[in-house]
């Protein structure tokens, strides 16, 4: 759309000084061809420095950006050997799981290896994430649970619907049995000697009794 009108009412571009539709002032019939003037240069930003003719151009002094502060290094991870696992949801269990006994491998690839039995539930099975992992094709992923009830001072071995069953002193448990000192537990083809913690116990707050 045109921006303005000439004196004769023609719509023309705002940058035109002479209307191309009006006859020439000399009375001739030839209408001069008038091209639009180029747009004015854009205004310099406010940050530009004005100068007089012949004055050298001065550039704004740029200050270097302040150095970025490096984030403090993360503290080293705690030694896993000092971390005590949280207790399973077993009645009477304190907030942390202290050792209350051991299963000692007495045959196969785990012969001579010991596994801590802690307050609460201890999962026994082929899964490497088990509390007591048993690498044995005859063992189920979650084969059995060995639970220590702090309030009753009982060690209860429970089969977890395993394929080949859980045995104590060569007798299959159906489905659970209390363990006593030096009972032999068989998981798959591996035998473990049960050794309870004696002469020492923990209270409900995890303190020595």
GROMACS .gro file of C-alpha atoms in nm:
model
  209
    1UNK     CA    1   0.000   0.000   0.000
    2UNK     CA    2   0.127   0.351  -0.084
    3UNK     CA    3   0.245   0.565   0.205
    4UNK     CA    4   0.144   0.915   0.089
    5UNK     CA    5  -0.034   1.116  -0.183
    6UNK     CA    6   0.110   1.372  -0.420
    7UNK     CA    7  -0.049   1.719  -0.467
    8UNK     CA    8  -0.272   1.572  -0.739
    9UNK     CA    9  -0.394   1.290  -0.516
   10UNK     CA   10  -0.185   1.005  -0.654
   11UNK     CA   11  -0.072   0.737  -0.406
   12UNK     CA   12   0.306   0.719  -0.412
   13UNK     CA   13   0.587   0.575  -0.205
   14UNK     CA   14   0.687   0.794   0.088
   15UNK     CA   15   1.049   0.805  -0.033
   16UNK     CA   16   0.956   0.964  -0.373
   17UNK     CA   17   0.998   1.340  -0.410
   18UNK     CA   18   0.828   1.360  -0.752
   19UNK     CA   19   0.506   1.181  -0.846
   20UNK     CA   20   0.563   0.965  -1.157
   21UNK     CA   21   0.194   0.993  -1.245
   22UNK     CA   22   0.181   1.375  -1.268
   23UNK     CA   23   0.289   1.559  -1.591
   24UNK     CA   24   0.625   1.737  -1.589
   25UNK     CA   25   0.631   2.098  -1.471
   26UNK     CA   26   0.772   2.210  -1.808
   27UNK     CA   27   0.440   2.117  -1.967
   28UNK     CA   28   0.588   1.830  -2.163
   29UNK     CA   29   0.403   1.509  -2.204
   30UNK     CA   30   0.692   1.290  -2.091
   31UNK     CA   31   0.658   1.173  -1.734
   32UNK     CA   32   0.998   1.155  -1.567
   33UNK     CA   33   1.099   0.826  -1.422
   34UNK     CA   34   1.178   0.875  -1.057
   35UNK     CA   35   1.327   0.592  -0.854
   36UNK     CA   36   1.280   0.564  -0.476
   37UNK     CA   37   1.563   0.697  -0.267
   38UNK     CA   38   1.761   0.435  -0.076
   39UNK     CA   39   1.655   0.399   0.286
   40UNK     CA   40   1.840   0.605   0.543
   41UNK     CA   41   2.120   0.419   0.723
   42UNK     CA   42   2.022   0.259   1.047
   43UNK     CA   43   2.101   0.453   1.359
   44UNK     CA   44   2.410   0.346   1.543
   45UNK     CA   45   2.358   0.177   1.878
   46UNK     CA   46   2.371   0.391   2.186
   47UNK     CA   47   2.702   0.233   2.279
   48UNK     CA   48   2.869   0.381   1.966
   49UNK     CA   49   3.101   0.678   2.034
   50UNK     CA   50   3.023   0.999   1.840
   51UNK     CA   51   3.317   1.176   1.678
   52UNK     CA   52   3.385   1.490   1.476
   53UNK     CA   53   3.514   1.490   1.118
   54UNK     CA   54   3.879   1.389   1.110
   55UNK     CA   55   3.870   1.258   1.463
   56UNK     CA   56   4.003   0.902   1.487
   57UNK     CA   57   3.755   0.637   1.576
   58UNK     CA   58   3.775   0.530   1.937
   59UNK     CA   59   3.664   0.183   2.024
   60UNK     CA   60   3.511   0.105   2.357
   61UNK     CA   61   3.747  -0.070   2.591
   62UNK     CA   62   3.625  -0.418   2.664
   63UNK     CA   63   3.702  -0.551   3.002
   64UNK     CA   64   3.787  -0.920   3.021
   65UNK     CA   65   3.515  -1.134   3.173
   66UNK     CA   66   3.591  -1.241   3.528
   67UNK     CA   67   3.720  -1.597   3.553
   68UNK     CA   68   3.457  -1.856   3.629
   69UNK     CA   69   3.473  -2.016   3.967
   70UNK     CA   70   3.535  -2.384   3.954
   71UNK     CA   71   3.287  -2.599   4.139
   72UNK     CA   72   3.425  -2.755   4.451
   73UNK     CA   73   3.517  -3.120   4.398
   74UNK     CA   74   3.265  -3.369   4.529
   75UNK     CA   75   3.367  -3.533   4.855
   76UNK     CA   76   3.507  -3.884   4.813
   77UNK     CA   77   3.255  -4.165   4.841
   78UNK     CA   78   3.241  -4.329   5.176
   79UNK     CA   79   3.430  -4.653   5.216
   80UNK     CA   80   3.180  -4.927   5.147
   81UNK     CA   81   3.334  -5.141   5.417
   82UNK     CA   82   3.211  -4.893   5.679
   83UNK     CA   83   2.852  -4.873   5.554
   84UNK     CA   84   2.604  -5.088   5.741
   85UNK     CA   85   2.298  -5.190   5.532
   86UNK     CA   86   1.954  -5.082   5.645
   87UNK     CA   87   1.738  -5.339   5.812
   88UNK     CA   88   1.470  -5.533   5.631
   89UNK     CA   89   1.112  -5.487   5.746
   90UNK     CA   90   1.136  -5.740   6.027
   91UNK     CA   91   0.964  -5.673   6.364
   92UNK     CA   92   1.211  -5.565   6.631
   93UNK     CA   93   1.491  -5.487   6.384
   94UNK     CA   94   1.693  -5.168   6.453
   95UNK     CA   95   1.759  -4.901   6.191
   96UNK     CA   96   2.083  -5.069   6.082
   97UNK     CA   97   2.182  -5.429   6.019
   98UNK     CA   98   2.462  -5.556   6.239
   99UNK     CA   99   2.628  -5.894   6.201
  100UNK     CA  100   2.477  -6.167   6.419
  101UNK     CA  101   2.632  -6.479   6.265
  102UNK     CA  102   2.799  -6.638   5.964
  103UNK     CA  103   2.753  -6.907   5.702
  104UNK     CA  104   3.085  -7.080   5.628
  105UNK     CA  105   3.124  -7.265   5.297
  106UNK     CA  106   3.254  -7.617   5.360
  107UNK     CA  107   3.256  -7.763   5.009
  108UNK     CA  108   3.256  -7.676   4.639
  109UNK     CA  109   3.374  -7.345   4.497
  110UNK     CA  110   3.277  -7.159   4.817
  111UNK     CA  111   3.481  -7.379   5.049
  112UNK     CA  112   3.645  -7.164   5.315
  113UNK     CA  113   3.442  -6.855   5.225
  114UNK     CA  114   3.236  -6.686   5.498
  115UNK     CA  115   2.919  -6.482   5.457
  116UNK     CA  116   2.783  -6.247   5.723
  117UNK     CA  117   2.433  -6.304   5.857
  118UNK     CA  118   2.279  -5.972   5.961
  119UNK     CA  119   1.981  -5.855   6.163
  120UNK     CA  120   1.662  -5.887   5.960
  121UNK     CA  121   1.625  -6.079   5.632
  122UNK     CA  122   1.923  -6.224   5.447
  123UNK     CA  123   1.848  -6.337   5.089
  124UNK     CA  124   2.029  -6.651   4.972
  125UNK     CA  125   2.037  -6.736   4.601
  126UNK     CA  126   2.209  -6.747   4.265
  127UNK     CA  127   2.140  -6.378   4.194
  128UNK     CA  128   2.463  -6.182   4.246
  129UNK     CA  129   2.265  -5.912   4.431
  130UNK     CA  130   2.172  -6.158   4.708
  131UNK     CA  131   2.304  -6.100   5.059
  132UNK     CA  132   2.458  -6.447   5.036
  133UNK     CA  133   2.522  -6.522   4.665
  134UNK     CA  134   2.558  -6.889   4.570
  135UNK     CA  135   2.699  -6.947   4.221
  136UNK     CA  136   2.536  -7.286   4.160
  137UNK     CA  137   2.317  -7.404   3.872
  138UNK     CA  138   2.116  -7.609   4.123
  139UNK     CA  139   2.028  -7.296   4.325
  140UNK     CA  140   1.736  -7.068   4.241
  141UNK     CA  141   1.784  -6.695   4.188
  142UNK     CA  142   1.605  -6.631   4.519
  143UNK     CA  143   1.647  -6.967   4.687
  144UNK     CA  144   1.587  -6.903   5.058
  145UNK     CA  145   1.573  -6.640   5.332
  146UNK     CA  146   1.764  -6.652   5.660
  147UNK     CA  147   1.591  -6.420   5.906
  148UNK     CA  148   1.722  -6.311   6.244
  149UNK     CA  149   1.451  -6.179   6.477
  150UNK     CA  150   1.619  -5.950   6.728
  151UNK     CA  151   1.328  -5.949   6.973
  152UNK     CA  152   1.319  -6.331   6.983
  153UNK     CA  153   1.689  -6.401   6.923
  154UNK     CA  154   1.589  -6.657   6.659
  155UNK     CA  155   1.754  -6.759   6.332
  156UNK     CA  156   1.483  -6.882   6.094
  157UNK     CA  157   1.567  -7.041   5.758
  158UNK     CA  158   1.280  -7.029   5.506
  159UNK     CA  159   1.271  -7.188   5.161
  160UNK     CA  160   1.151  -6.944   4.892
  161UNK     CA  161   0.971  -7.192   4.664
  162UNK     CA  162   1.304  -7.306   4.525
  163UNK     CA  163   1.321  -7.569   4.251
  164UNK     CA  164   1.550  -7.812   4.436
  165UNK     CA  165   1.458  -7.735   4.796
  166UNK     CA  166   1.657  -7.623   5.101
  167UNK     CA  167   1.814  -7.873   5.339
  168UNK     CA  168   1.938  -7.860   5.698
  169UNK     CA  169   2.147  -8.155   5.820
  170UNK     CA  170   2.039  -8.350   5.507
  171UNK     CA  171   1.668  -8.297   5.581
  172UNK     CA  172   1.455  -8.082   5.355
  173UNK     CA  173   1.276  -7.801   5.537
  174UNK     CA  174   0.902  -7.755   5.470
  175UNK     CA  175   0.894  -7.462   5.452
  176UNK     CA  176   1.096  -7.325   5.745
  177UNK     CA  177   1.317  -7.423   6.033
  178UNK     CA  178   1.502  -7.258   6.323
  179UNK     CA  179   1.879  -7.287   6.297
  180UNK     CA  180   2.107  -7.391   6.580
  181UNK     CA  181   2.483  -7.370   6.620
  182UNK     CA  182   2.678  -7.582   6.366
  183UNK     CA  183   2.375  -7.678   6.159
  184UNK     CA  184   2.472  -7.758   5.800
  185UNK     CA  185   2.262  -7.576   5.539
  186UNK     CA  186   2.258  -7.704   5.180
  187UNK     CA  187   2.171  -7.471   4.893
  188UNK     CA  188   2.198  -7.648   4.556
  189UNK     CA  189   2.518  -7.850   4.582
  190UNK     CA  190   2.686  -7.615   4.833
  191UNK     CA  191   2.699  -7.681   5.207
  192UNK     CA  192   2.736  -7.407   5.469
  193UNK     CA  193   2.816  -7.439   5.839
  194UNK     CA  194   2.601  -7.203   6.048
  195UNK     CA  195   2.789  -7.014   6.321
  196UNK     CA  196   2.580  -6.778   6.540
  197UNK     CA  197   2.726  -6.480   6.726
  198UNK     CA  198   2.760  -6.588   7.090
  199UNK     CA  199   2.839  -6.401   7.409
  200UNK     CA  200   2.743  -6.071   7.251
  201UNK     CA  201   2.418  -5.912   7.131
  202UNK     CA  202   2.264  -5.589   7.010
  203UNK     CA  203   1.965  -5.402   7.155
  204UNK     CA  204   1.681  -5.239   6.960
  205UNK     CA  205   1.885  -4.916   6.921
  206UNK     CA  206   2.183  -5.105   6.780
  207UNK     CA  207   2.389  -5.075   7.099
  208UNK     CA  208   2.595  -5.346   7.263
  209UNK     CA  209   2.414  -5.531   7.539
   0.00000   0.00000   0.00000
